[in-house]
Amino acid sequence: MRVLGIDCGTERTGFGVIESDGRNHQLVSAGVIQTSAKAPLGVRLQEISREIRSVIARDLPVAAAVEEVFYATNVKTALKLAHVRGVAMLAISEAGLELGEYSPLEIKTSVVGYGRAEKRQVQVMVKSLLHLDQPIESEDACDALAVAVCHATHSAIRRKLEGVRA
Amino acid sequence: MRVLGIDCGTERTGFGVIESDGRNHQLVSAGVIQTSAKAPLGVRLQEISREIRSVIARDLPVAAAVEEVFYATNVKTALKLAHVRGVAMLAISEAGLELGEYSPLEIKTSVVGYGRAEKRQVQVMVKSLLHLDQPIESEDACDALAVAVCHATHSAIRRKLEGVRA
């Protein structure tokens, strides 16, 4: 299955598309949507929405996944991020994609095998899981790929369990 | 100027369109976008986005206004609401409308003349300001009209001040 992962942010939104059977993952595309720092939020949301839609149209994922929004550190930042997340979820829903939502703990556990893994460990594991020669430089794109890997893995397990139950 | 006010909510999003010169306000349309209670957030956002776009296409406002999101009471509710607000701001921005953002205090002060006014007082004043025979029944639609009146009033004052400065 082809999965789009999105790492939402008002300034930089990472995206990553993988092709995966739940165990073997291949990189399709990855990048960062950088919005104009001085632009009002409405314009930024427009930029983010346009880019996500164009990635979906180009790479044709059948599923997408986003991180759950949490507010342990800064409520104002979390509220801004929720605006972006709403716009991302709208684009995903409009495209008719299956949507997965995962906590940072679930994503790290799925990718590194350890829920409190550091950024660097996620980067190393994403490189390894996608058989890349070089690590993904952008932290946002790497986090987006981690979300995609998490969803592909969870989906495969869910399908297997449904097979057992059937 | 024709102004669209939006009162964001995941279950019910109010909207109200007025025609106003900043002092005299007339009702154009008002209503509530009710989303399917059991639908996932992505589907709800799609419903809200579609309805807001269709109101803009039908009533052709030149400006829109939304309430600032605050989180005094419940952060989880505020975070959900911010998803809807992001989608509303996207629709407004895509339509190329001027966007105003106001705190509940500013809206109540503008409509009732008192920042701590109660729902009932807002309802009475919206009825009076729009020369209606009956108060707007839906609280969400009424709040949306209050946001629109607030923006029309502020815009007129801003234009006047710019005239004085010029």
mmCIF file of C-alpha atoms in Angstrom:
data_model
loop_
_atom_site.group_PDB
_atom_site.id
_atom_site.type_symbol
_atom_site.label_atom_id
_atom_site.label_comp_id
_atom_site.label_asym_id
_atom_site.label_seq_id
_atom_site.Cartn_x
_atom_site.Cartn_y
_atom_site.Cartn_z
ATOM 1 C CA MET A 1 0.000 0.000 0.000
ATOM 2 C CA ARG A 2 1.101 3.521 -0.659
ATOM 3 C CA VAL A 3 1.039 5.711 2.465
ATOM 4 C CA LEU A 4 1.437 9.449 2.955
ATOM 5 C CA GLY A 5 2.738 10.627 6.333
ATOM 6 C CA ILE A 6 2.403 14.253 7.358
ATOM 7 C CA ASP A 7 4.241 16.072 10.139
ATOM 8 C CA CYS A 8 2.217 19.246 10.685
ATOM 9 C CA GLY A 9 3.733 22.629 11.517
ATOM 10 C CA THR A 10 2.823 26.232 10.739
ATOM 11 C CA GLU A 11 6.317 27.086 9.503
ATOM 12 C CA ARG A 12 7.439 23.728 8.139
ATOM 13 C CA THR A 13 5.160 20.803 7.358
ATOM 14 C CA GLY A 14 6.999 17.595 6.495
ATOM 15 C CA PHE A 15 5.571 14.999 4.129
ATOM 16 C CA GLY A 16 6.727 11.541 3.121
ATOM 17 C CA VAL A 17 5.258 8.903 0.834
ATOM 18 C CA ILE A 18 6.253 5.238 1.048
ATOM 19 C CA GLU A 19 5.264 2.025 -0.700
ATOM 20 C CA SER A 20 4.980 -0.764 1.844
ATOM 21 C CA ASP A 21 3.619 -4.231 2.524
ATOM 22 C CA GLY A 22 3.923 -3.587 6.270
ATOM 23 C CA ARG A 23 7.427 -5.058 6.558
ATOM 24 C CA ASN A 24 9.302 -3.824 3.519
ATOM 25 C CA HIS A 25 9.141 -0.114 2.982
ATOM 26 C CA GLN A 26 10.331 1.911 0.016
ATOM 27 C CA LEU A 27 10.705 5.662 -0.270
ATOM 28 C CA VAL A 28 8.509 7.261 -2.942
ATOM 29 C CA SER A 29 8.953 10.919 -2.078
ATOM 30 C CA ALA A 30 9.657 13.194 0.865
ATOM 31 C CA GLY A 31 9.957 16.908 1.428
ATOM 32 C CA VAL A 32 9.017 19.959 3.422
ATOM 33 C CA ILE A 33 6.364 22.580 2.808
ATOM 34 C CA GLN A 34 7.979 25.782 3.987
ATOM 35 C CA THR A 35 5.524 28.647 4.423
ATOM 36 C CA SER A 36 6.264 32.364 4.225
ATOM 37 C CA ALA A 37 7.281 33.402 7.748
ATOM 38 C CA LYS A 38 5.595 36.802 7.564
ATOM 39 C CA ALA A 39 2.409 35.634 5.810
ATOM 40 C CA PRO A 40 -0.848 35.587 7.787
ATOM 41 C CA LEU A 41 -2.041 32.178 8.952
ATOM 42 C CA GLY A 42 -4.771 32.015 6.272
ATOM 43 C CA VAL A 43 -2.200 32.317 3.490
ATOM 44 C CA ARG A 44 0.054 29.738 5.146
ATOM 45 C CA LEU A 45 -2.847 27.293 5.411
ATOM 46 C CA GLN A 46 -3.524 27.862 1.713
ATOM 47 C CA GLU A 47 0.120 27.058 0.838
ATOM 48 C CA ILE A 48 0.072 23.910 2.982
ATOM 49 C CA SER A 49 -3.273 22.740 1.592
ATOM 50 C CA ARG A 50 -2.160 23.284 -2.011
ATOM 51 C CA GLU A 51 1.080 21.352 -1.535
ATOM 52 C CA ILE A 52 -0.530 18.394 0.273
ATOM 53 C CA ARG A 53 -3.161 18.140 -2.467
ATOM 54 C CA SER A 54 -0.462 18.210 -5.134
ATOM 55 C CA VAL A 55 1.566 15.457 -3.388
ATOM 56 C CA ILE A 56 -1.605 13.313 -3.198
ATOM 57 C CA ALA A 57 -2.377 13.947 -6.894
ATOM 58 C CA ARG A 58 1.198 13.117 -7.911
ATOM 59 C CA ASP A 59 2.017 10.090 -5.729
ATOM 60 C CA LEU A 60 -1.492 8.635 -5.374
ATOM 61 C CA PRO A 61 -1.344 7.246 -1.806
ATOM 62 C CA VAL A 62 -4.312 5.125 -0.659
ATOM 63 C CA ALA A 63 -3.841 6.021 2.997
ATOM 64 C CA ALA A 64 -2.476 8.885 5.046
ATOM 65 C CA ALA A 65 -1.432 9.356 8.648
ATOM 66 C CA VAL A 66 -0.842 12.277 10.978
ATOM 67 C CA GLU A 67 0.514 12.627 14.474
ATOM 68 C CA GLU A 68 -1.983 13.265 17.276
ATOM 69 C CA VAL A 69 -1.754 16.811 18.543
ATOM 70 C CA PHE A 70 -0.540 17.104 22.122
ATOM 71 C CA TYR A 71 -0.151 20.147 24.315
ATOM 72 C CA ALA A 72 2.249 19.148 27.046
ATOM 73 C CA THR A 73 4.651 21.963 26.300
ATOM 74 C CA ASN A 74 2.904 24.974 24.805
ATOM 75 C CA VAL A 75 -0.853 25.388 24.326
ATOM 76 C CA LYS A 76 -0.494 28.342 21.931
ATOM 77 C CA THR A 77 1.800 26.344 19.637
ATOM 78 C CA ALA A 78 -0.521 23.327 19.849
ATOM 79 C CA LEU A 79 -3.524 25.486 18.886
ATOM 80 C CA LYS A 80 -1.691 26.903 15.847
ATOM 81 C CA LEU A 81 -0.626 23.394 14.861
ATOM 82 C CA ALA A 82 -4.238 22.192 15.158
ATOM 83 C CA HIS A 83 -5.219 24.699 12.439
ATOM 84 C CA VAL A 84 -2.665 23.100 10.105
ATOM 85 C CA ARG A 85 -3.760 19.631 11.137
ATOM 86 C CA GLY A 86 -7.366 20.495 10.300
ATOM 87 C CA VAL A 87 -6.337 21.610 6.835
ATOM 88 C CA ALA A 88 -4.238 18.445 6.326
ATOM 89 C CA MET A 89 -7.117 16.217 7.467
ATOM 90 C CA LEU A 90 -9.465 18.068 5.101
ATOM 91 C CA ALA A 91 -7.164 17.410 2.116
ATOM 92 C CA ILE A 92 -6.861 13.729 3.112
ATOM 93 C CA SER A 93 -10.614 13.349 3.602
ATOM 94 C CA GLU A 94 -11.441 15.139 0.341
ATOM 95 C CA ALA A 95 -9.122 12.764 -1.513
ATOM 96 C CA GLY A 96 -10.994 9.827 0.027
ATOM 97 C CA LEU A 97 -7.888 8.383 1.726
ATOM 98 C CA GLU A 98 -7.941 6.141 4.781
ATOM 99 C CA LEU A 99 -6.667 8.210 7.729
ATOM 100 C CA GLY A 100 -4.566 7.022 10.656
ATOM 101 C CA GLU A 101 -3.746 9.042 13.770
ATOM 102 C CA TYR A 102 -0.890 8.060 16.076
ATOM 103 C CA SER A 103 0.691 9.414 19.225
ATOM 104 C CA PRO A 104 4.416 10.258 19.233
ATOM 105 C CA LEU A 105 4.865 7.212 21.508
ATOM 106 C CA GLU A 106 3.209 4.871 18.988
ATOM 107 C CA ILE A 107 5.251 6.293 16.115
ATOM 108 C CA LYS A 108 8.595 5.941 17.909
ATOM 109 C CA THR A 109 7.727 2.479 19.201
ATOM 110 C CA SER A 110 6.785 1.404 15.692
ATOM 111 C CA VAL A 111 9.911 2.791 14.024
ATOM 112 C CA VAL A 112 12.628 2.468 16.696
ATOM 113 C CA GLY A 113 11.021 -0.100 18.997
ATOM 114 C CA TYR A 114 11.288 2.333 21.869
ATOM 115 C CA GLY A 115 8.704 5.038 22.688
ATOM 116 C CA ARG A 116 11.132 7.542 24.154
ATOM 117 C CA ALA A 117 13.586 7.406 21.242
ATOM 118 C CA GLU A 118 15.469 10.565 20.315
ATOM 119 C CA LYS A 119 15.200 12.409 16.992
ATOM 120 C CA ARG A 120 18.595 11.041 15.923
ATOM 121 C CA GLN A 121 17.487 7.423 16.540
ATOM 122 C CA VAL A 122 14.332 7.972 14.476
ATOM 123 C CA GLN A 123 16.506 9.366 11.677
ATOM 124 C CA VAL A 124 18.829 6.345 11.751
ATOM 125 C CA MET A 125 15.940 3.870 11.753
ATOM 126 C CA VAL A 126 14.042 5.637 8.941
ATOM 127 C CA LYS A 127 17.242 5.497 6.839
ATOM 128 C CA SER A 128 17.636 1.800 7.591
ATOM 129 C CA LEU A 129 13.960 0.837 7.110
ATOM 130 C CA LEU A 130 13.806 2.603 3.743
ATOM 131 C CA HIS A 131 17.209 1.177 2.618
ATOM 132 C CA LEU A 132 18.636 4.633 1.978
ATOM 133 C CA ASP A 133 22.315 5.444 1.452
ATOM 134 C CA GLN A 134 21.979 8.727 3.288
ATOM 135 C CA PRO A 135 19.737 9.730 6.205
ATOM 136 C CA ILE A 136 16.857 12.089 5.366
ATOM 137 C CA GLU A 137 18.335 15.466 6.222
ATOM 138 C CA SER A 138 15.169 17.356 7.062
ATOM 139 C CA GLU A 139 13.842 16.442 10.488
ATOM 140 C CA ASP A 140 10.267 17.287 9.386
ATOM 141 C CA ALA A 141 10.391 15.064 6.304
ATOM 142 C CA CYS A 142 11.965 12.285 8.402
ATOM 143 C CA ASP A 143 9.218 12.548 11.036
ATOM 144 C CA ALA A 144 6.604 12.419 8.255
ATOM 145 C CA LEU A 145 8.190 9.222 6.895
ATOM 146 C CA ALA A 146 8.172 7.745 10.410
ATOM 147 C CA VAL A 147 4.401 8.410 10.625
ATOM 148 C CA ALA A 148 3.927 6.721 7.234
ATOM 149 C CA VAL A 149 5.974 3.665 8.330
ATOM 150 C CA CYS A 150 3.965 3.497 11.570
ATOM 151 C CA HIS A 151 0.679 3.497 9.648
ATOM 152 C CA ALA A 152 1.860 0.898 7.109
ATOM 153 C CA THR A 153 2.986 -1.398 9.936
ATOM 154 C CA HIS A 154 -0.211 -0.944 11.976
ATOM 155 C CA SER A 155 -2.385 -1.471 8.881
ATOM 156 C CA ALA A 156 -0.631 -4.729 8.026
ATOM 157 C CA ILE A 157 -1.072 -6.002 11.589
ATOM 158 C CA ARG A 158 -4.745 -4.997 11.550
ATOM 159 C CA ARG A 159 -5.280 -6.808 8.244
ATOM 160 C CA LYS A 160 -3.548 -9.905 9.601
ATOM 161 C CA LEU A 161 -5.674 -9.889 12.762
ATOM 162 C CA GLU A 162 -8.838 -9.484 10.693
ATOM 163 C CA GLY A 163 -7.688 -12.500 8.650
ATOM 164 C CA VAL A 164 -7.272 -14.534 11.856
ATOM 165 C CA ARG A 165 -10.723 -13.473 13.099
ATOM 166 C CA ALA A 166 -12.449 -14.173 9.753
ATOM 167 C CA MET B 1 -19.594 45.971 2.603
ATOM 168 C CA ARG B 2 -20.837 42.424 2.767
ATOM 169 C CA VAL B 3 -19.359 40.475 5.702
ATOM 170 C CA LEU B 4 -19.449 36.804 6.602
ATOM 171 C CA GLY B 5 -19.114 35.938 10.283
ATOM 172 C CA ILE B 6 -18.301 32.384 11.358
ATOM 173 C CA ASP B 7 -18.723 30.817 14.800
ATOM 174 C CA CYS B 8 -16.614 27.668 14.651
ATOM 175 C CA GLY B 9 -17.552 24.382 16.317
ATOM 176 C CA THR B 10 -17.023 20.720 15.496
ATOM 177 C CA GLU B 11 -20.683 19.843 15.976
ATOM 178 C CA ARG B 12 -22.321 23.096 14.979
ATOM 179 C CA THR B 13 -20.670 25.907 13.054
ATOM 180 C CA GLY B 14 -22.762 29.071 12.814
ATOM 181 C CA PHE B 15 -22.526 31.455 9.867
ATOM 182 C CA GLY B 16 -24.087 34.848 9.220
ATOM 183 C CA VAL B 17 -23.799 37.253 6.312
ATOM 184 C CA ILE B 18 -24.671 40.937 6.648
ATOM 185 C CA GLU B 19 -24.583 43.988 4.403
ATOM 186 C CA SER B 20 -23.257 46.954 6.352
ATOM 187 C CA ASP B 21 -21.806 50.445 6.103
ATOM 188 C CA GLY B 22 -20.436 50.092 9.640
ATOM 189 C CA ARG B 23 -23.500 51.660 11.310
ATOM 190 C CA ASN B 24 -26.507 50.247 9.492
ATOM 191 C CA HIS B 25 -26.511 46.488 9.227
ATOM 192 C CA GLN B 26 -28.855 44.244 7.252
ATOM 193 C CA LEU B 27 -29.250 40.497 7.428
ATOM 194 C CA VAL B 28 -28.397 38.657 4.207
ATOM 195 C CA SER B 29 -28.368 35.082 5.485
ATOM 196 C CA ALA B 30 -27.670 33.037 8.594
ATOM 197 C CA GLY B 31 -27.620 29.407 9.508
ATOM 198 C CA VAL B 32 -25.871 26.520 11.151
ATOM 199 C CA ILE B 33 -23.692 23.806 9.648
ATOM 200 C CA GLN B 34 -24.576 20.728 11.642
ATOM 201 C CA THR B 35 -22.125 17.857 11.188
ATOM 202 C CA SER B 36 -22.814 14.153 11.605
ATOM 203 C CA ALA B 37 -22.190 13.416 15.287
ATOM 204 C CA LYS B 38 -20.676 9.995 14.661
ATOM 205 C CA ALA B 39 -18.588 10.934 11.612
ATOM 206 C CA PRO B 40 -14.799 11.091 11.988
ATOM 207 C CA LEU B 41 -13.287 14.565 12.250
ATOM 208 C CA GLY B 42 -11.991 14.472 8.656
ATOM 209 C CA VAL B 43 -15.509 13.995 7.290
ATOM 210 C CA ARG B 44 -16.883 16.726 9.547
ATOM 211 C CA LEU B 45 -14.186 19.128 8.351
ATOM 212 C CA GLN B 46 -15.169 18.280 4.777
ATOM 213 C CA GLU B 47 -18.839 19.071 5.503
ATOM 214 C CA ILE B 48 -17.934 22.373 7.179
ATOM 215 C CA SER B 49 -15.543 23.364 4.385
ATOM 216 C CA ARG B 50 -18.092 22.561 1.665
ATOM 217 C CA GLU B 51 -20.843 24.577 3.359
ATOM 218 C CA ILE B 52 -18.672 27.624 4.042
ATOM 219 C CA ARG B 53 -17.500 27.639 0.419
ATOM 220 C CA SER B 54 -21.077 27.393 -0.798
ATOM 221 C CA VAL B 55 -22.196 30.313 1.440
ATOM 222 C CA ILE B 56 -19.302 32.407 0.064
ATOM 223 C CA ALA B 57 -20.201 31.468 -3.522
ATOM 224 C CA ARG B 58 -23.891 32.280 -2.959
ATOM 225 C CA ASP B 59 -23.723 35.482 -0.891
ATOM 226 C CA LEU B 60 -20.434 36.902 -2.208
ATOM 227 C CA PRO B 61 -19.044 38.572 0.940
ATOM 228 C CA VAL B 62 -15.913 40.713 0.510
ATOM 229 C CA ALA B 63 -14.732 40.118 4.074
ATOM 230 C CA ALA B 64 -15.024 37.454 6.735
ATOM 231 C CA ALA B 65 -14.383 37.296 10.446
ATOM 232 C CA VAL B 66 -13.845 34.576 13.023
ATOM 233 C CA GLU B 67 -13.542 34.552 16.797
ATOM 234 C CA GLU B 68 -10.077 34.098 18.256
ATOM 235 C CA VAL B 69 -9.624 30.669 19.752
ATOM 236 C CA PHE B 70 -9.156 30.685 23.503
ATOM 237 C CA TYR B 71 -8.493 27.842 25.895
ATOM 238 C CA ALA B 72 -9.499 29.094 29.303
ATOM 239 C CA THR B 73 -11.944 26.276 29.932
ATOM 240 C CA ASN B 74 -10.975 23.117 28.065
ATOM 241 C CA VAL B 75 -7.808 22.607 26.042
ATOM 242 C CA LYS B 76 -9.113 19.481 24.292
ATOM 243 C CA THR B 77 -12.221 21.318 23.072
ATOM 244 C CA ALA B 78 -10.097 24.293 21.996
ATOM 245 C CA LEU B 79 -7.766 22.003 20.019
ATOM 246 C CA LYS B 80 -10.711 20.402 18.182
ATOM 247 C CA LEU B 81 -12.159 23.808 17.498
ATOM 248 C CA ALA B 82 -8.813 24.980 16.080
ATOM 249 C CA HIS B 83 -9.060 22.232 13.416
ATOM 250 C CA VAL B 84 -12.409 23.693 12.295
ATOM 251 C CA ARG B 85 -11.025 27.229 12.487
ATOM 252 C CA GLY B 86 -8.112 26.227 10.232
ATOM 253 C CA VAL B 87 -10.532 24.859 7.658
ATOM 254 C CA ALA B 88 -12.699 28.012 7.867
ATOM 255 C CA MET B 89 -9.648 30.264 7.465
ATOM 256 C CA LEU B 90 -8.541 28.191 4.472
ATOM 257 C CA ALA B 91 -11.925 28.663 2.734
ATOM 258 C CA ILE B 92 -11.822 32.410 3.472
ATOM 259 C CA SER B 93 -8.248 32.763 2.266
ATOM 260 C CA GLU B 94 -8.869 30.705 -0.896
ATOM 261 C CA ALA B 95 -11.819 32.963 -1.738
ATOM 262 C CA GLY B 96 -9.508 35.987 -1.393
ATOM 263 C CA LEU B 97 -11.599 37.622 1.358
ATOM 264 C CA GLU B 98 -10.265 40.089 3.909
ATOM 265 C CA LEU B 99 -10.085 38.274 7.277
ATOM 266 C CA GLY B 100 -10.717 39.737 10.713
ATOM 267 C CA GLU B 101 -10.072 37.975 14.028
ATOM 268 C CA TYR B 102 -11.673 39.195 17.253
ATOM 269 C CA SER B 103 -11.696 38.130 20.884
ATOM 270 C CA PRO B 104 -15.051 37.354 22.567
ATOM 271 C CA LEU B 105 -14.527 40.582 24.559
ATOM 272 C CA GLU B 106 -14.159 42.678 21.392
ATOM 273 C CA ILE B 107 -17.233 41.063 19.813
ATOM 274 C CA LYS B 108 -19.446 41.617 22.851
ATOM 275 C CA THR B 109 -18.169 45.168 23.347
ATOM 276 C CA SER B 110 -18.865 45.939 19.715
ATOM 277 C CA VAL B 111 -22.390 44.470 19.684
ATOM 278 C CA VAL B 112 -23.660 45.056 23.224
ATOM 279 C CA GLY B 113 -21.267 47.764 24.399
ATOM 280 C CA TYR B 114 -20.196 45.571 27.295
ATOM 281 C CA GLY B 115 -17.473 42.921 27.106
ATOM 282 C CA ARG B 116 -18.976 40.572 29.671
ATOM 283 C CA ALA B 117 -22.460 40.524 28.124
ATOM 284 C CA GLU B 118 -24.486 37.328 28.332
ATOM 285 C CA LYS B 119 -25.677 35.212 25.400
ATOM 286 C CA ARG B 120 -29.212 36.574 25.831
ATOM 287 C CA GLN B 121 -28.028 40.191 25.614
ATOM 288 C CA VAL B 122 -26.066 39.428 22.428
ATOM 289 C CA GLN B 123 -29.218 37.854 20.975
ATOM 290 C CA VAL B 124 -31.339 40.905 21.802
ATOM 291 C CA MET B 125 -28.784 43.322 20.356
ATOM 292 C CA VAL B 126 -28.264 41.305 17.160
ATOM 293 C CA LYS B 127 -32.050 41.344 16.642
ATOM 294 C CA SER B 128 -32.141 45.100 17.211
ATOM 295 C CA LEU B 129 -29.060 45.948 15.102
ATOM 296 C CA LEU B 130 -30.355 43.918 12.146
ATOM 297 C CA HIS B 131 -33.932 45.309 12.496
ATOM 298 C CA LEU B 132 -35.422 41.834 12.823
ATOM 299 C CA ASP B 133 -38.959 41.056 13.986
ATOM 300 C CA GLN B 134 -37.819 37.912 15.750
ATOM 301 C CA PRO B 135 -34.502 37.116 17.494
ATOM 302 C CA ILE B 136 -32.238 34.648 15.686
ATOM 303 C CA GLU B 137 -33.122 31.375 17.350
ATOM 304 C CA SER B 138 -29.883 29.508 16.866
ATOM 305 C CA GLU B 139 -27.205 30.651 19.296
ATOM 306 C CA ASP B 140 -24.479 29.650 16.835
ATOM 307 C CA ALA B 141 -25.957 31.638 13.941
ATOM 308 C CA CYS B 142 -26.511 34.596 16.298
ATOM 309 C CA ASP B 143 -22.882 34.495 17.485
ATOM 310 C CA ALA B 144 -21.746 34.366 13.849
ATOM 311 C CA LEU B 145 -23.818 37.467 13.050
ATOM 312 C CA ALA B 146 -22.288 39.197 16.089
ATOM 313 C CA VAL B 147 -18.795 38.489 14.691
ATOM 314 C CA ALA B 148 -19.884 39.912 11.311
ATOM 315 C CA VAL B 149 -21.295 43.078 12.945
ATOM 316 C CA CYS B 150 -18.081 43.454 14.958
ATOM 317 C CA HIS B 151 -15.959 43.255 11.807
ATOM 318 C CA ALA B 152 -18.163 45.674 9.838
ATOM 319 C CA THR B 153 -17.992 48.203 12.700
ATOM 320 C CA HIS B 154 -14.230 47.854 13.177
ATOM 321 C CA SER B 155 -13.626 48.092 9.418
ATOM 322 C CA ALA B 156 -15.626 51.308 9.155
ATOM 323 C CA ILE B 157 -13.704 52.836 12.067
ATOM 324 C CA ARG B 158 -10.396 51.773 10.528
ATOM 325 C CA ARG B 159 -11.360 53.318 7.194
ATOM 326 C CA LYS B 160 -12.378 56.558 8.920
ATOM 327 C CA LEU B 161 -9.090 56.703 10.855
ATOM 328 C CA GLU B 162 -7.132 56.085 7.670
ATOM 329 C CA GLY B 163 -9.080 58.994 6.091
ATOM 330 C CA VAL B 164 -8.111 61.269 9.002
ATOM 331 C CA ARG B 165 -4.461 60.232 8.760
ATOM 332 C CA ALA B 166 -4.308 60.656 4.953
#
